[in-house]
């Protein structure tokens, strides 16, 4: 990236105040505890030593006489993640497994689950990159199609842009007129002009429209504090809402577009 963008690591995203369960806990007690706390998983300890973990889907309130040890998953290396893991690396890992642990000396220092992708550090990471993408798309449009308003077919959109621009001029704070377009309008312009979508790294117009629309939908969810990952069950074939896999694909699209545009020499002046 042309500037130092915020990179949310596993240690920043994971839940740090780790709640634990005892080996003597029953499955029903654990299930009730998960419902009360809202947690997805918890390490299980004997005395001061972690021996494994239990996920909320592994226990039931009806299992009163079943010891939690029977539902235990050993805390092996495949469930351990480094605190330095990048955001993209975390999302990729969470596609494979719903929970990971940050390990310290004889203890669990943090728990990372798919639900953590909806927390504030993730939103800061996304806001930074999507804002930078927006700035870069404006620079691309100004360079490749100076008469960009001619590509817009809806008069209402043009009038709204001109209105916002005029208000900024009256307040003596005006930027270039392109800054008063919405992100969706930028995507429409880019995906309708071959010279632009090719510069973004797309091979077909249809693919450009689909990928940019996915980014637009993610941007709106970030801006309006909606869920980033709407369905944390990534095992279903026909899951409703954005899954971890869908989210990863959009992240890749953002990175691919930014990398393609930077290879073309586009680096916003306010970087």
XYZ file of C-alpha atoms in Angstrom:
271
model
C 0.000 0.000 0.000
C 1.147 3.545 -0.734
C 0.549 4.739 2.831
C 0.641 3.049 6.198
C -2.862 1.672 6.570
C -4.074 0.327 9.904
C -3.412 -3.410 10.105
C -5.484 -5.153 12.746
C -3.615 -8.193 14.078
C -4.960 -11.201 15.966
C -3.783 -9.801 19.299
C -5.856 -6.646 18.695
C -8.980 -8.434 17.518
C -9.104 -11.397 19.921
C -11.006 -11.245 23.200
C -8.343 -10.672 25.852
C -10.275 -11.166 29.090
C -10.423 -14.939 28.837
C -13.166 -16.660 30.827
C -12.512 -20.321 31.598
C -14.486 -23.413 32.556
C -13.488 -26.080 35.035
C -13.130 -29.751 34.108
C -15.851 -30.457 36.712
C -18.455 -28.407 34.814
C -21.341 -30.369 33.288
C -22.476 -29.900 29.705
C -25.761 -28.316 30.800
C -23.942 -25.867 33.095
C -21.586 -24.954 30.256
C -24.495 -24.475 27.813
C -26.283 -22.157 30.256
C -23.030 -20.272 30.807
C -22.576 -19.729 27.059
C -26.155 -18.408 26.793
C -25.631 -16.005 29.703
C -22.250 -14.663 28.593
C -22.760 -14.698 24.826
C -19.370 -16.349 24.333
C -18.744 -18.848 21.545
C -15.981 -20.906 23.171
C -13.981 -21.249 26.363
C -10.814 -23.078 27.435
C -11.228 -25.796 30.043
C -8.733 -25.969 32.922
C -7.581 -28.482 35.503
C -6.207 -26.387 38.321
C -4.090 -23.796 36.446
C -3.463 -25.810 33.295
C -5.550 -25.628 30.085
C -6.440 -29.110 28.804
C -8.688 -28.191 25.883
C -11.715 -26.115 24.964
C -15.460 -26.373 24.422
C -17.502 -24.591 21.742
C -21.091 -23.567 22.453
C -22.307 -25.931 19.734
C -20.701 -28.883 21.546
C -22.946 -28.731 24.616
C -26.671 -28.673 25.427
C -28.765 -27.570 28.412
C -30.387 -31.030 28.319
C -27.098 -32.818 29.078
C -27.185 -32.495 32.865
C -25.329 -35.692 33.693
C -22.665 -35.475 31.015
C -19.274 -34.151 32.051
C -17.775 -31.407 29.955
C -14.701 -33.573 29.490
C -16.710 -35.698 27.026
C -17.265 -32.665 24.780
C -13.708 -31.406 25.054
C -11.576 -30.600 22.017
C -7.845 -30.921 22.745
C -6.039 -27.589 22.556
C -3.596 -28.650 19.825
C -1.390 -26.482 17.595
C -4.030 -26.305 14.857
C -6.202 -24.198 17.174
C -3.402 -21.811 18.144
C -2.917 -18.561 16.199
C -0.062 -16.072 16.435
C -0.865 -12.652 17.842
C 0.934 -11.126 14.828
C -1.373 -12.754 12.259
C -2.684 -10.155 9.786
C -6.355 -9.395 9.346
C -6.549 -11.186 5.990
C -4.723 -14.145 7.525
C -7.201 -14.260 10.401
C -10.229 -14.248 8.126
C -8.673 -16.995 6.012
C -8.034 -19.097 9.135
C -11.567 -18.516 10.461
C -12.993 -19.995 7.269
C -11.431 -23.306 8.267
C -12.238 -23.230 11.997
C -14.645 -21.073 14.038
C -12.333 -20.502 17.004
C -8.616 -20.010 17.736
C -6.592 -19.290 20.845
C -3.635 -17.022 21.524
C -1.265 -18.894 23.780
C 1.026 -17.711 26.534
C 3.110 -19.580 29.096
C 0.826 -22.381 30.389
C -2.243 -20.244 29.724
C -4.622 -18.909 27.084
C -4.113 -15.173 26.495
C -6.920 -14.587 23.998
C -9.790 -16.170 22.078
C -10.513 -15.385 18.432
C -13.870 -16.329 16.885
C -15.796 -15.438 13.747
C -17.983 -13.126 15.822
C -14.897 -10.963 16.533
C -14.981 -9.883 12.873
C -17.910 -7.641 13.855
C -15.980 -5.693 16.495
C -14.514 -2.183 16.444
C -10.915 -3.042 15.409
C -12.270 -4.825 12.322
C -14.400 -1.790 11.427
C -11.401 0.548 11.761
C -9.375 -1.737 9.482
C -12.151 -1.782 6.868
C -12.931 1.925 7.077
C -9.278 2.806 6.483
C -8.948 0.612 3.392
C -12.320 1.412 1.847
C -11.727 5.145 2.340
C -8.350 4.799 0.646
C -9.974 2.861 -2.198
C -12.548 5.630 -2.579
C -9.797 8.247 -2.815
C -7.941 6.168 -5.395
C -11.042 5.629 -7.556
C -11.616 9.397 -7.623
C -8.065 9.929 -8.834
C -8.530 7.281 -11.521
C -11.767 8.846 -12.756
C -10.346 12.366 -12.889
C -7.364 11.115 -14.874
C -9.134 8.806 -17.331
C -12.492 10.552 -17.831
C -12.381 14.259 -16.900
C -15.955 14.632 -18.236
C -17.146 11.899 -15.857
C -20.626 13.381 -15.347
C -21.406 12.543 -18.971
C -21.266 8.838 -18.036
C -24.140 9.211 -15.563
C -27.619 8.596 -16.950
C -29.663 9.672 -13.930
C -30.329 13.402 -13.798
C -31.296 13.240 -10.112
C -27.842 11.942 -9.180
C -26.117 14.705 -11.155
C -28.312 17.374 -9.557
C -27.560 16.055 -6.065
C -23.806 16.114 -6.752
C -24.013 19.662 -8.073
C -26.111 20.711 -5.071
C -23.590 19.387 -2.559
C -20.749 20.957 -4.536
C -22.506 24.348 -4.621
C -23.147 24.223 -0.870
C -19.459 23.542 -0.255
C -18.493 26.442 -2.533
C -20.826 28.776 -0.643
C -19.176 27.701 2.604
C -15.727 28.240 1.041
C -14.697 24.642 1.756
C -15.141 23.128 -1.705
C -12.990 20.325 -3.052
C -13.160 19.097 -6.637
C -16.666 18.190 -7.725
C -15.833 14.455 -7.864
C -15.599 14.501 -4.048
C -19.357 15.030 -3.831
C -20.228 11.772 -5.513
C -21.307 8.827 -3.422
C -19.241 5.652 -3.393
C -21.953 3.846 -5.350
C -21.697 6.482 -8.093
C -17.928 6.045 -8.277
C -18.466 2.304 -8.716
C -21.032 2.933 -11.463
C -18.646 5.195 -13.369
C -15.684 2.824 -13.069
C -17.643 -0.288 -14.057
C -19.164 1.439 -17.099
C -15.882 2.650 -18.623
C -13.563 -0.096 -19.887
C -10.420 1.967 -19.470
C -11.252 2.326 -15.768
C -12.250 -1.228 -14.922
C -9.252 -2.620 -16.772
C -7.006 -0.330 -14.688
C -8.671 -1.840 -11.594
C -7.546 -5.293 -12.704
C -10.852 -6.646 -13.976
C -11.039 -8.742 -17.113
C -14.765 -8.255 -17.784
C -17.318 -5.509 -17.200
C -19.724 -7.921 -15.476
C -17.037 -8.996 -13.023
C -16.167 -5.360 -12.302
C -19.805 -4.549 -11.531
C -20.258 -7.570 -9.282
C -17.025 -7.092 -7.313
C -17.483 -3.345 -6.875
C -21.072 -3.900 -5.779
C -19.867 -6.350 -3.112
C -17.402 -3.720 -1.894
C -20.164 -1.098 -1.880
C -22.408 -3.322 0.246
C -19.581 -3.936 2.713
C -18.824 -0.208 2.838
C -22.462 0.540 3.683
C -22.443 -2.007 6.497
C -19.260 -0.485 7.919
C -20.644 3.050 7.648
C -23.971 2.175 9.272
C -22.556 -0.111 11.978
C -24.314 -3.170 10.576
C -22.924 -6.662 10.977
C -19.840 -7.322 8.862
C -20.234 -11.098 9.020
C -23.956 -11.834 9.150
C -23.722 -15.611 9.405
C -20.933 -17.172 11.454
C -21.911 -20.701 10.379
C -19.545 -21.158 7.460
C -20.322 -24.847 6.972
C -23.711 -24.466 5.269
C -23.947 -24.465 1.489
C -26.818 -22.005 1.241
C -26.212 -19.695 4.186
C -28.135 -16.439 4.258
C -26.188 -13.212 4.708
C -22.471 -12.543 4.392
C -20.387 -15.467 5.637
C -16.707 -15.590 6.531
C -15.976 -16.917 3.028
C -17.917 -14.085 1.381
C -16.141 -11.561 3.561
C -12.730 -12.927 2.613
C -13.607 -12.661 -1.089
C -14.549 -8.980 -0.697
C -11.324 -8.283 1.211
C -9.350 -9.876 -1.609
C -11.217 -7.725 -4.138
C -10.338 -4.552 -2.221
C -6.666 -5.509 -2.047
C -6.558 -6.592 -5.694
C -8.109 -3.325 -6.927
C -5.784 -1.207 -4.786
C -2.735 -3.160 -5.935
C -3.771 -2.847 -9.598
C -4.364 0.897 -9.316
C -1.082 1.475 -7.519
C 0.683 -0.489 -10.249
C -0.903 2.003 -12.653
C 0.590 4.857 -10.609
C -2.456 6.048 -8.679
C -1.644 7.299 -5.195
C -4.027 9.938 -3.773
C -2.369 13.235 -2.876
C -3.694 13.158 0.701
C -2.088 9.750 1.392
